[in-house]
XYZ file of C-alpha atoms in Angstrom:
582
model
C 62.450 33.492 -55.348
C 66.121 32.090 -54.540
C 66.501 34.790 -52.167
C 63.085 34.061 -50.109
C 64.010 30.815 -49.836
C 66.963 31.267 -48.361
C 65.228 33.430 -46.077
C 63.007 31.026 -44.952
C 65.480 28.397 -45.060
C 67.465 30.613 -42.476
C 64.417 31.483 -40.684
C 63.790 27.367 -40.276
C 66.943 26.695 -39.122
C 66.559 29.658 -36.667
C 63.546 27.467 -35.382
C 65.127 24.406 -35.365
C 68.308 25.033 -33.582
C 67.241 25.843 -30.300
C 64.873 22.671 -30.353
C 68.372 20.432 -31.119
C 70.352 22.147 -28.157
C 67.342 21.522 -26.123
C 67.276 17.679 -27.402
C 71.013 17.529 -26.798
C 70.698 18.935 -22.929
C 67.686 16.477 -22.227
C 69.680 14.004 -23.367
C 72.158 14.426 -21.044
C 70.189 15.109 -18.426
C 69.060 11.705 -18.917
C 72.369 10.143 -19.222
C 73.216 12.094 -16.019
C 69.863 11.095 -13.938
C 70.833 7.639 -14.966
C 73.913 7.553 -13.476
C 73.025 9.080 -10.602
C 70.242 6.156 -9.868
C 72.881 3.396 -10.688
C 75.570 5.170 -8.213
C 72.496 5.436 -5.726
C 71.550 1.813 -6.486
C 75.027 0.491 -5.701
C 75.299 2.776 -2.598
C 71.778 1.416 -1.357
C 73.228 -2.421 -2.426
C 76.402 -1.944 -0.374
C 74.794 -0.554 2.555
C 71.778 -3.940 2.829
C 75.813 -6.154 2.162
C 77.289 -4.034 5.020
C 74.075 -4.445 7.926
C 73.945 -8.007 6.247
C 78.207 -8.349 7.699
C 77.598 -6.612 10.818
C 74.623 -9.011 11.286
C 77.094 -11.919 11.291
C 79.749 -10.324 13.077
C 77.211 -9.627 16.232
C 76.798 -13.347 15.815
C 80.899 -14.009 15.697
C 80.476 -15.631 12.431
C 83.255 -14.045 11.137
C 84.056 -15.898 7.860
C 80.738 -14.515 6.630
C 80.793 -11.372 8.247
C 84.073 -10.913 6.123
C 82.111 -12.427 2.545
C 79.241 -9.765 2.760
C 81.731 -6.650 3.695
C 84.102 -7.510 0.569
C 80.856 -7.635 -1.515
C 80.238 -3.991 -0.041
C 84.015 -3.158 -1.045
C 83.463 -4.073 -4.320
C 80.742 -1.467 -4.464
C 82.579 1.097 -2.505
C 86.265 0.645 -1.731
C 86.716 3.571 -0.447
C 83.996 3.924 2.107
C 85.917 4.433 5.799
C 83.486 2.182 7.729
C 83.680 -1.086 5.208
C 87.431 -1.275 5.094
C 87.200 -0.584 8.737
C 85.252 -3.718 9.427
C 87.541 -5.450 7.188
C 90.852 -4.421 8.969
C 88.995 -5.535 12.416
C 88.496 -9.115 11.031
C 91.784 -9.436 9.229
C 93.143 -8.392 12.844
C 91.384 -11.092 14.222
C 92.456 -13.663 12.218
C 96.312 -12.098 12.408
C 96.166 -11.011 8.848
C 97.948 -7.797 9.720
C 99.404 -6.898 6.351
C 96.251 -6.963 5.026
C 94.256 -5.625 7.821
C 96.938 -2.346 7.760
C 96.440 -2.107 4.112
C 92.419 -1.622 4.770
C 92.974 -0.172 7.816
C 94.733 2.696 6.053
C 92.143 3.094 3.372
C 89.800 3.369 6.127
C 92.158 6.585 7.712
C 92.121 8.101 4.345
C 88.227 8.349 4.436
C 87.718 9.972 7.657
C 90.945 10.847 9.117
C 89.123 12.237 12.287
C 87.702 8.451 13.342
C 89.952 7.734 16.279
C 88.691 4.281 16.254
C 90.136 3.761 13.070
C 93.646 5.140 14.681
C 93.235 2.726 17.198
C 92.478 -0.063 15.170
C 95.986 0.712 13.503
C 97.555 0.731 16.498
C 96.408 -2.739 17.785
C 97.568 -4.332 14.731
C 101.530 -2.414 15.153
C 101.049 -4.377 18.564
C 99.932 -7.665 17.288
C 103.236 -7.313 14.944
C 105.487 -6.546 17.576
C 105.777 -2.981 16.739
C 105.009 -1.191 19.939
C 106.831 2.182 18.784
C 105.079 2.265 15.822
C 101.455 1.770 18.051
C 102.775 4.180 20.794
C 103.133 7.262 18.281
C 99.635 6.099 17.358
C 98.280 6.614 20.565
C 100.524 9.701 21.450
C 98.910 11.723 18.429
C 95.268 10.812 19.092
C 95.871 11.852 22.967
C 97.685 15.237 21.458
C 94.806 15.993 19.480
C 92.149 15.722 21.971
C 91.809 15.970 25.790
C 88.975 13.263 25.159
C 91.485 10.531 24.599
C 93.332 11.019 27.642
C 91.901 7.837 28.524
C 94.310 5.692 26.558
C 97.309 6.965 28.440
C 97.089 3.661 30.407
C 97.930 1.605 27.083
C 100.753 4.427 26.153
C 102.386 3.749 29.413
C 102.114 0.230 28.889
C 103.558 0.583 25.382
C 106.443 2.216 26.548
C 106.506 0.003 28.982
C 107.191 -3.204 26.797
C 109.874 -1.401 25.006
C 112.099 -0.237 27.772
C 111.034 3.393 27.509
C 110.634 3.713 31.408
C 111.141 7.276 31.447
C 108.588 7.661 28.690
C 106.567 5.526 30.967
C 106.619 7.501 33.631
C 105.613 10.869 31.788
C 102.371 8.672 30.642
C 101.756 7.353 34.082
C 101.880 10.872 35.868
C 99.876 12.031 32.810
C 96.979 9.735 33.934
C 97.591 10.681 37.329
C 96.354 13.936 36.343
C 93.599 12.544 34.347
C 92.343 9.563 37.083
C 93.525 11.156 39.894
C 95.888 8.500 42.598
C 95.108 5.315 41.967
C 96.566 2.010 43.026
C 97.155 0.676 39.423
C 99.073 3.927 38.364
C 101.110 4.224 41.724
C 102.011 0.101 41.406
C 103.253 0.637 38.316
C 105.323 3.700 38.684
C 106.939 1.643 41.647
C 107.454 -1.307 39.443
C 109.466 1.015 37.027
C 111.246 3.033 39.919
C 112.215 -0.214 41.548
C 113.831 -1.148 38.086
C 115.691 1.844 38.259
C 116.564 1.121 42.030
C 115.131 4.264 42.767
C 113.737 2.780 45.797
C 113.130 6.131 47.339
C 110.653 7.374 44.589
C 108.458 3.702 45.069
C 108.677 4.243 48.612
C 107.050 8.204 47.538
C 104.616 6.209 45.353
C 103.241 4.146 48.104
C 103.077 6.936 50.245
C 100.435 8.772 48.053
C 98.285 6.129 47.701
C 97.972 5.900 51.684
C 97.311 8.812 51.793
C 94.825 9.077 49.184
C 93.426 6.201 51.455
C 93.126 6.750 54.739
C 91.835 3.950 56.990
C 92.655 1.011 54.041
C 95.590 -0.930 55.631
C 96.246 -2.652 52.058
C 97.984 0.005 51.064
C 100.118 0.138 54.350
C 100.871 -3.437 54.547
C 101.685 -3.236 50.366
C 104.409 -0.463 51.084
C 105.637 -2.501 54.936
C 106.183 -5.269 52.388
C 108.677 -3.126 50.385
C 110.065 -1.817 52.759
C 110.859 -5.401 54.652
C 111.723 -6.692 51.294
C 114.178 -4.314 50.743
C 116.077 -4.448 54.532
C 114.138 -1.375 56.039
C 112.272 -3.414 58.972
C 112.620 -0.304 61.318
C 110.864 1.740 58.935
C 108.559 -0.780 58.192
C 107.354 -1.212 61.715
C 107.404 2.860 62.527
C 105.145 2.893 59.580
C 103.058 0.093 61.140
C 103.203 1.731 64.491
C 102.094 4.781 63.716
C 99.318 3.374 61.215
C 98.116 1.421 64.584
C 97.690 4.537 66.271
C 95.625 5.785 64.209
C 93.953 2.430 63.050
C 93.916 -0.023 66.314
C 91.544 -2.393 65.344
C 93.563 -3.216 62.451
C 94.290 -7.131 62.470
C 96.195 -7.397 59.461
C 98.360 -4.532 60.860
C 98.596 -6.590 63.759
C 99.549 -9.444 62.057
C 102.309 -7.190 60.116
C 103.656 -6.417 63.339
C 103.743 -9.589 64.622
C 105.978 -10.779 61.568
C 108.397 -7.377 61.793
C 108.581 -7.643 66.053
C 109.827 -11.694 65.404
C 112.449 -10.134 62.342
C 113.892 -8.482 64.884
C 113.821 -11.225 67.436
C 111.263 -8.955 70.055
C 109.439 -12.164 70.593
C 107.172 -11.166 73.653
C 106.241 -8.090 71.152
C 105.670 -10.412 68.319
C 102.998 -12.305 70.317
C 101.164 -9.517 71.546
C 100.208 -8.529 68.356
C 99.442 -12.067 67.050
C 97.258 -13.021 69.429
C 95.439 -9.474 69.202
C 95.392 -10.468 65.250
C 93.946 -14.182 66.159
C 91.597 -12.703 68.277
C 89.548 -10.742 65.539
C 86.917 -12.087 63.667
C 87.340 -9.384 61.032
C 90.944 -11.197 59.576
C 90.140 -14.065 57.169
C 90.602 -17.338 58.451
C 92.634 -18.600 55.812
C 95.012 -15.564 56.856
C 95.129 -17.157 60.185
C 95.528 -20.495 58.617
C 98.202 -19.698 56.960
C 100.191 -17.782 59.789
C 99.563 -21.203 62.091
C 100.895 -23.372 59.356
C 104.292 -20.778 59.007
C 104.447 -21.296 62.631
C 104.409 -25.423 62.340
C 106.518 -25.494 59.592
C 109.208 -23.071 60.435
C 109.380 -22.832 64.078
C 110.985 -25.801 65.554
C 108.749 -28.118 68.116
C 109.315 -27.246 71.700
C 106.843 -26.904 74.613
C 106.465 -23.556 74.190
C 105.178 -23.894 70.419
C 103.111 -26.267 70.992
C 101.350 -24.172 73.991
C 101.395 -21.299 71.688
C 99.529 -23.714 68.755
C 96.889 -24.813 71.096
C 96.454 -20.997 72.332
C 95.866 -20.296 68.689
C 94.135 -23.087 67.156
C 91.335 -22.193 70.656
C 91.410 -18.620 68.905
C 91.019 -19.771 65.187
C 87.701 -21.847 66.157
C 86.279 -19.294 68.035
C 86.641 -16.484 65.697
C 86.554 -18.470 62.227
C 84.105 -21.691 63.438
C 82.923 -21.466 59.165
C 86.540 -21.357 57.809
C 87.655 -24.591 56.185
C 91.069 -23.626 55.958
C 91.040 -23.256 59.498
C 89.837 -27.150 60.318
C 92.322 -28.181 57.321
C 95.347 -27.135 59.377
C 94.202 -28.213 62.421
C 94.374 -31.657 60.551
C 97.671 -31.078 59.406
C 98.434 -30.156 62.163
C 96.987 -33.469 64.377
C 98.589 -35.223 60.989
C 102.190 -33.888 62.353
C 101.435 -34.795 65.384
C 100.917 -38.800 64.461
C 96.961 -37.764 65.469
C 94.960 -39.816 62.571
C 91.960 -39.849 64.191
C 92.158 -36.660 65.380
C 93.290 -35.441 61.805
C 90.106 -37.573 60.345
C 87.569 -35.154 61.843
C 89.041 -32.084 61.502
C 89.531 -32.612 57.783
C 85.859 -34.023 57.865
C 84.493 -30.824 59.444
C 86.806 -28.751 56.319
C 84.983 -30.547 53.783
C 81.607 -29.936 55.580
C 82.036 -26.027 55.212
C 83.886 -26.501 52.069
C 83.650 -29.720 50.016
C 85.345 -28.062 46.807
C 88.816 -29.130 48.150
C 90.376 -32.202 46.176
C 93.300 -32.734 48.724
C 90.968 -32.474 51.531
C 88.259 -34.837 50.520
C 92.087 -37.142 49.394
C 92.706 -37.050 53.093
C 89.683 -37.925 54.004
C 89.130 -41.055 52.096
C 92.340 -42.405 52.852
C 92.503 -42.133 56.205
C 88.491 -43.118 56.656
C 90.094 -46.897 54.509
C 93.010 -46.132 56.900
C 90.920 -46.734 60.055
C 88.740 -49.384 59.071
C 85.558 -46.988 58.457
C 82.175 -47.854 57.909
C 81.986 -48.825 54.020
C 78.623 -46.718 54.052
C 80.282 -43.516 55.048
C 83.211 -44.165 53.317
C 80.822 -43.846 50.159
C 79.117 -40.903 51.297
C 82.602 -39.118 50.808
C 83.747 -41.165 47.574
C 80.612 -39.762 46.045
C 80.894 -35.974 46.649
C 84.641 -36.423 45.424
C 83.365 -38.103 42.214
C 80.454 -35.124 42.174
C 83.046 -32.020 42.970
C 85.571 -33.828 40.958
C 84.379 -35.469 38.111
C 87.583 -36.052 35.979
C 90.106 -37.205 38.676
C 90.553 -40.736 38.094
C 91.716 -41.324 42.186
C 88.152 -40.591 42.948
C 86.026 -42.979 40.662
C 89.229 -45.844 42.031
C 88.181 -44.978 45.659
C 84.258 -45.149 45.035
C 84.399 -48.441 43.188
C 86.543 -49.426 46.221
C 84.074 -48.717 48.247
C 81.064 -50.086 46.695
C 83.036 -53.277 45.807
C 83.064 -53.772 49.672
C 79.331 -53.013 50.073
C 78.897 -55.779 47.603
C 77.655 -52.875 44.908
C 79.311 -54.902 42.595
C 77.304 -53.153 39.030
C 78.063 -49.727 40.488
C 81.248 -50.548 41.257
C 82.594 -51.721 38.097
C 81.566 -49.090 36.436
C 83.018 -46.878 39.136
C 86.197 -48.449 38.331
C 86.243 -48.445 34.973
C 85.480 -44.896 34.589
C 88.862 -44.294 36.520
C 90.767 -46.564 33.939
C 89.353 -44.485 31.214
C 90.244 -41.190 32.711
C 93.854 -42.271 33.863
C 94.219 -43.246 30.547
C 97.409 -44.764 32.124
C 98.998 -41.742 33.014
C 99.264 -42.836 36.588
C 100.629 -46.506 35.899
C 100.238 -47.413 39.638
C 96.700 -46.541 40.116
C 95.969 -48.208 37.142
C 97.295 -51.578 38.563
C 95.144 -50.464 41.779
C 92.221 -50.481 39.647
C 92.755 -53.462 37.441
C 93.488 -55.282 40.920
C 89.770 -54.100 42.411
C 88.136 -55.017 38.844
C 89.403 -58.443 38.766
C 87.592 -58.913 42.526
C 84.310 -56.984 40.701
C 84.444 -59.284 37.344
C 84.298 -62.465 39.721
C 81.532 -61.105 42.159
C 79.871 -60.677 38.854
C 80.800 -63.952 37.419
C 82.586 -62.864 35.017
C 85.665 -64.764 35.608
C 87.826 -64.719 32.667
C 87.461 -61.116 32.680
C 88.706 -61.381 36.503
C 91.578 -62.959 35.491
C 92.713 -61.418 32.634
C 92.597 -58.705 34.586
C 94.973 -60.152 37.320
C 97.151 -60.936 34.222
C 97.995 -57.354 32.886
C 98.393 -56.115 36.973
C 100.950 -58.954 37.321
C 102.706 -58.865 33.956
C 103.968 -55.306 35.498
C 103.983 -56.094 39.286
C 104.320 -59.419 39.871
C 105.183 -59.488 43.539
C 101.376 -57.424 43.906
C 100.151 -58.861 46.936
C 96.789 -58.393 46.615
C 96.373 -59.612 43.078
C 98.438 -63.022 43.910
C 95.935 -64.118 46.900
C 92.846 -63.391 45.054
C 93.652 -64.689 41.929
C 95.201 -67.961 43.541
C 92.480 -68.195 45.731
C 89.718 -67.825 43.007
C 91.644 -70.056 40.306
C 90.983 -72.363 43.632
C 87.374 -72.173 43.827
C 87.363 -72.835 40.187
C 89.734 -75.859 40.453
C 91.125 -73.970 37.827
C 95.295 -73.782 36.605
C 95.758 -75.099 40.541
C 99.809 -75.598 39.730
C 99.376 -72.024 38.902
C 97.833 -71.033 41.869
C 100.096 -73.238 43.876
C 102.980 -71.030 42.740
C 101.226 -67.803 43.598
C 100.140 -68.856 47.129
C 103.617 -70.006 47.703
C 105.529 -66.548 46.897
C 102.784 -65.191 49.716
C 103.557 -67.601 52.478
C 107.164 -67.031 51.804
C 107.396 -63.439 51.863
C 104.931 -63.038 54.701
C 104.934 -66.467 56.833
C 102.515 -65.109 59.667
C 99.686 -63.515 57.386
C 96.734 -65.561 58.298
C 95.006 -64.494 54.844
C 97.748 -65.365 52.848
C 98.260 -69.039 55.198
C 94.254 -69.125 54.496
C 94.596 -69.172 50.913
C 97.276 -70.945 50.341
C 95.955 -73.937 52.647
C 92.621 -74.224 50.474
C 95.371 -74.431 47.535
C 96.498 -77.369 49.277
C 93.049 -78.734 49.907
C 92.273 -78.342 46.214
C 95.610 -80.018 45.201
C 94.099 -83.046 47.540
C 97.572 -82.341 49.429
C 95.343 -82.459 52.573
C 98.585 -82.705 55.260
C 99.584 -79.335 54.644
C 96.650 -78.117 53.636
C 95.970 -78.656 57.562
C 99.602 -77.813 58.650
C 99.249 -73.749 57.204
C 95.529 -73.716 58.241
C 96.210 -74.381 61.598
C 98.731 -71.825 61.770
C 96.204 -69.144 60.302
C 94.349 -69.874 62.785
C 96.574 -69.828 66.087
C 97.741 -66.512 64.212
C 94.274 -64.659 63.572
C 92.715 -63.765 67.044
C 88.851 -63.751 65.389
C 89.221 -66.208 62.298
C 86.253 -65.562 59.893
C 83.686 -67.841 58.923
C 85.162 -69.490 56.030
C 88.645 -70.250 58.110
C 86.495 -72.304 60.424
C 85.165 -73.922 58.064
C 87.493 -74.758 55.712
C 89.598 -76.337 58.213
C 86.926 -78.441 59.073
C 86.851 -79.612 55.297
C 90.403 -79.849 55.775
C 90.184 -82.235 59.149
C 87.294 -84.411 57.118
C 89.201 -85.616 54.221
C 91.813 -86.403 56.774
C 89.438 -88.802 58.710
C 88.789 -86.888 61.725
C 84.850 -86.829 61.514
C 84.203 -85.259 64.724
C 86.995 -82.814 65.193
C 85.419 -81.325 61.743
C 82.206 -81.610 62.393
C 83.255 -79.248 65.531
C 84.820 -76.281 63.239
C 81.900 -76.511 61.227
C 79.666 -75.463 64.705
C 82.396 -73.088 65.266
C 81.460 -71.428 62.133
C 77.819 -71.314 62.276
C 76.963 -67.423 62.482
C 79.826 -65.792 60.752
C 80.594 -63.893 57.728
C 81.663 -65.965 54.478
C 80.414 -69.356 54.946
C 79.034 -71.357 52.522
C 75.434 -72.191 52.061
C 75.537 -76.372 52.652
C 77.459 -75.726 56.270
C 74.135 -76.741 57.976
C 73.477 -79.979 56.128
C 77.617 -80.839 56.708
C 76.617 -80.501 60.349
C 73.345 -81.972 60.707
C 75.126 -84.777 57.757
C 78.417 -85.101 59.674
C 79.599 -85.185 56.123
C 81.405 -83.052 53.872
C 79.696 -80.969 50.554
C 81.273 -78.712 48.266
């Protein structure tokens, strides 16, 4: 009985034992699926954190760019392309410890990502470690012919660190690569011309002329070394011959003409600068610039000046839309003591070309020079306030202007504007400016504005002319602080004895001071001084003449007034009255 049941006991456990094994291996297939899904899950997690980062880096938001890739590292710190993007902001922000440290990691997981290499490499050059980035570059250009196209930044590597023969094994590398090219042969003259090997830059130069047949650049580029360097007679063999070939050249021309005066062949020299002048195909501004040479470093004699007008007759033939050309004709005409002359040539510039701040300077000044219409004065005041927003000159000379045209709203806040963009960096035009804003704050009523004004100009500059007659002369009108301007009409009149403004003013001083003697004694003189006295002259000095008891001699300037500028609205009823009215 004992032994059947350990039979069967035997035979149960023979059942039973696969059935645990095959418990135990489910089990751990289960424990193995599970991990599986939660490695998956974190992969899938990381990948929504890393499109989520490059969203934000598309969008240069890099702060957050950089949050939702270190939430992918977290996940996966070894993945190649998250510590890549990582390293590229850390570069960014000049983090370059940091950005090597992921920047390596990122190497580790696909060593064969030359953008990775490169990435590397930047950062070595960020930290000043061009040898470092150079070996970089060297081994990724080594390992594939389709990375020949960073021998450019090799060169330049070796380059910064004095490695000029280095240099030059990179450059002729990507001569092989590019073929002749002007930015390989410039800088493998730059570095032979370091080395004084002048004879190799003048090689260099060669090739590329050659390589360009017809395209004088590269001609007048090595004639430039070449005259640079003391070799005029092969510079102008080289021009020569290039003429030969190449007649309707003008910058060779031109080349010539500078290499034929070197060597004092002046007869030559003009030949080929009036064959230059003569082509519409060289820039005006070239031409400029050749007349201007000629004003300022040839010294004036007949035959210059014949020569000038022979050329300037060219330049407006052949360039008629080049405002450089018109500009130096008004330098020229400004040499020449030619305002007027000067005044339209610079206007026609700025017609073609009203982008030019000293041009459209010129302009204005000489237009307030000459006594120009206030109306057209504007007309340029406003393009130079339009072209020219922030220059502080420009707002001064368009309040100017509208002051005079009685614009007196616009002009204040012409004027201010310039205060506010000086921001007293120019201490003279801001007394200019406080000067013209006093005159605007008392066309506007605004009188203790006007003279506060005055105040600041003449608490720096208290001999300014302008500011002393207007303010004395207003404070005058006011019958306002007259001792005051008493004092100020008095420095005028002193200084400048035979300025009939300054004899006006200070005689109304007078008149207001009831110190009517020479009140009349200094108008009279304004007036035997000023060949057309204004309106309010002739009248004031009949006011003048009336409190001095001569009736009809003031009843007389008050006729004589009748019709001008300036004079007040009661002259009529003085005149029909025969008496006077303030």
């Amino acid at each position: 009985m004992r032994f059947y049941t350990l039979k069967q006991h035997l035979l149960l456990m023979a059942l039973i034992m696969p059935l645990m094994f095959l418990g135990l291996t489910a089990n751990a297939q289960i424990n193995l699926f599970k991990s599986a899904k939660k490695q998956q899950k974190e992969e899938d997690k990381a990948a929504r954190l890393f499109i989520e980062g490059e969203k934000h880096m598309m969008l240069e938001d890099y702060e957050k760019a950089y949050f939702y890739f270190d939430k992918a590292h977290d996940l996966t710190p070894e993945s190649g392309a998250v510590n890549f993007k990582m390293a590229e902001i850390l570069a960014r922000a000049n983090q370059n410890e940091k950005a090597l440290e992921h920047g390596q990691k990122a190497i580790e997981a696909d060593p064969e990502n030359k953008y990775y290499h490169l990435l590397i490499a930047e950062v070595y050059t960020q930290q000043n470690q061009p040898k470092k980035a150079a070996e970089i570059l060297k081994t990724l250009i080594e390992r594939s012919d389709d990375n020949q196209q960073y021998i450019l930044e090799l060169a330049s590597l070796y380059l910064s660190t004095q490695q000029f023969e280095k240099a030059l094994e990179a450059l002729d590398e990507a001569e092989e690569y590019y073929g002749v090219i002007e930015q390989l042969s410039v800088q493998k003259q730059r570095i032979y011309l370091k080395q004084n090997n002048l004879e190799a830059a003048i090689k260099e130069g060669e090739k590329l002329i050659e390589a360009n047949p017809g395209n004088s650049r590269y001609v007048l580029a090595l004639v430039e070394m070449l005259f640079n360097n003391n070799r005029t007679d092969q510079a102008l063999s080289m021009v020569n011959a290039s003429l030969e070939d190449y007649p309707n050249q003008p910058n060779l021309h031109l080349a010539a003409y500078t290499l034929y005066k070197k060597q004092e062949q002046f007869t030559s020299a003009q030949e080929h600068l009036f064959t230059a002048f003569q082509s519409p195909d060289l820039e005006g501004e070239v031409k400029a610039q050749t007349f201007g040479d000629i004003i300022q470093k040839d010294l004036k004699t007949t035959e210059r000046e014949s020569l000038l007008d022979s050329l300037q007759t060219l330049m407006v033939k052949t360039s008629p839309k080049s405002a450089p050309v018109f500009t130096i004709m008004g330098d020229r005409a400004m040499q020449n003591q030619q305002p007027i002359k000067a005044l339209e040539y610079y206007q026609q510039s700025i017609a073609l070309n009203p982008q030019d701040a000293k041009v459209l300077q010129g302009v204005i000044s000489l237009m307030f020079e000459q006594g120009k219409d206030f109306e057209e004065i504007e007309e340029y005041t406003v393009i130079a306030t339009e072209e020219f927003p922030k220059k502080p000159e420009f707002w001064f000379f368009d309040g100017t202007a509208k002051l005079a045209l009685k614009k007196h709203e616009a002009a204040e806040s012409s004027l201010t504007q310039s205060l506010d963009l000086n921001e007293g960096a120019n201490k003279q035009l801001d007394l200019m400016v406080l000067g013209q804003l006093g005159d605007t704050y008392h066309a506007l009523d605004k009188d203790e504005k006007a003279f506060d004004a005055y105040d600041k100009v003449l608490e720096i500059s208290p001999e300014d002319e302008h500011v002393l007659n207007n303010y004395a002369y207003f404070l005058s009108l006011e019958k306002k602080d007259l001792d005051k301007a008493l004092d100020m009409s008095s420095k005028l009149v002193r200084r400048f004895p035979d300025n009939a403004t300054y004899l006006d003013t200070h005689a109304w001083v007078l008149f207001q001071n009831k110190d009517y003697q020479n009140a009349e004694k200094y108008m009279k003189k304004a007036l035997d001084i000023e060949e057309s006295p204004s309106g309010v002259m002739l009248e004031h000095y009949g006011d003048i003449l009336f409190h001095m008891g001569n009736q009809k001699e003031a009843v007389n300037y008050w006729q004589k007034a009748v019709g001008k500028s300036d004079v007040s609205d009661v002259l009529d009823k003085k005149i029909k009255d025969k008496k006077y009215y303030e």
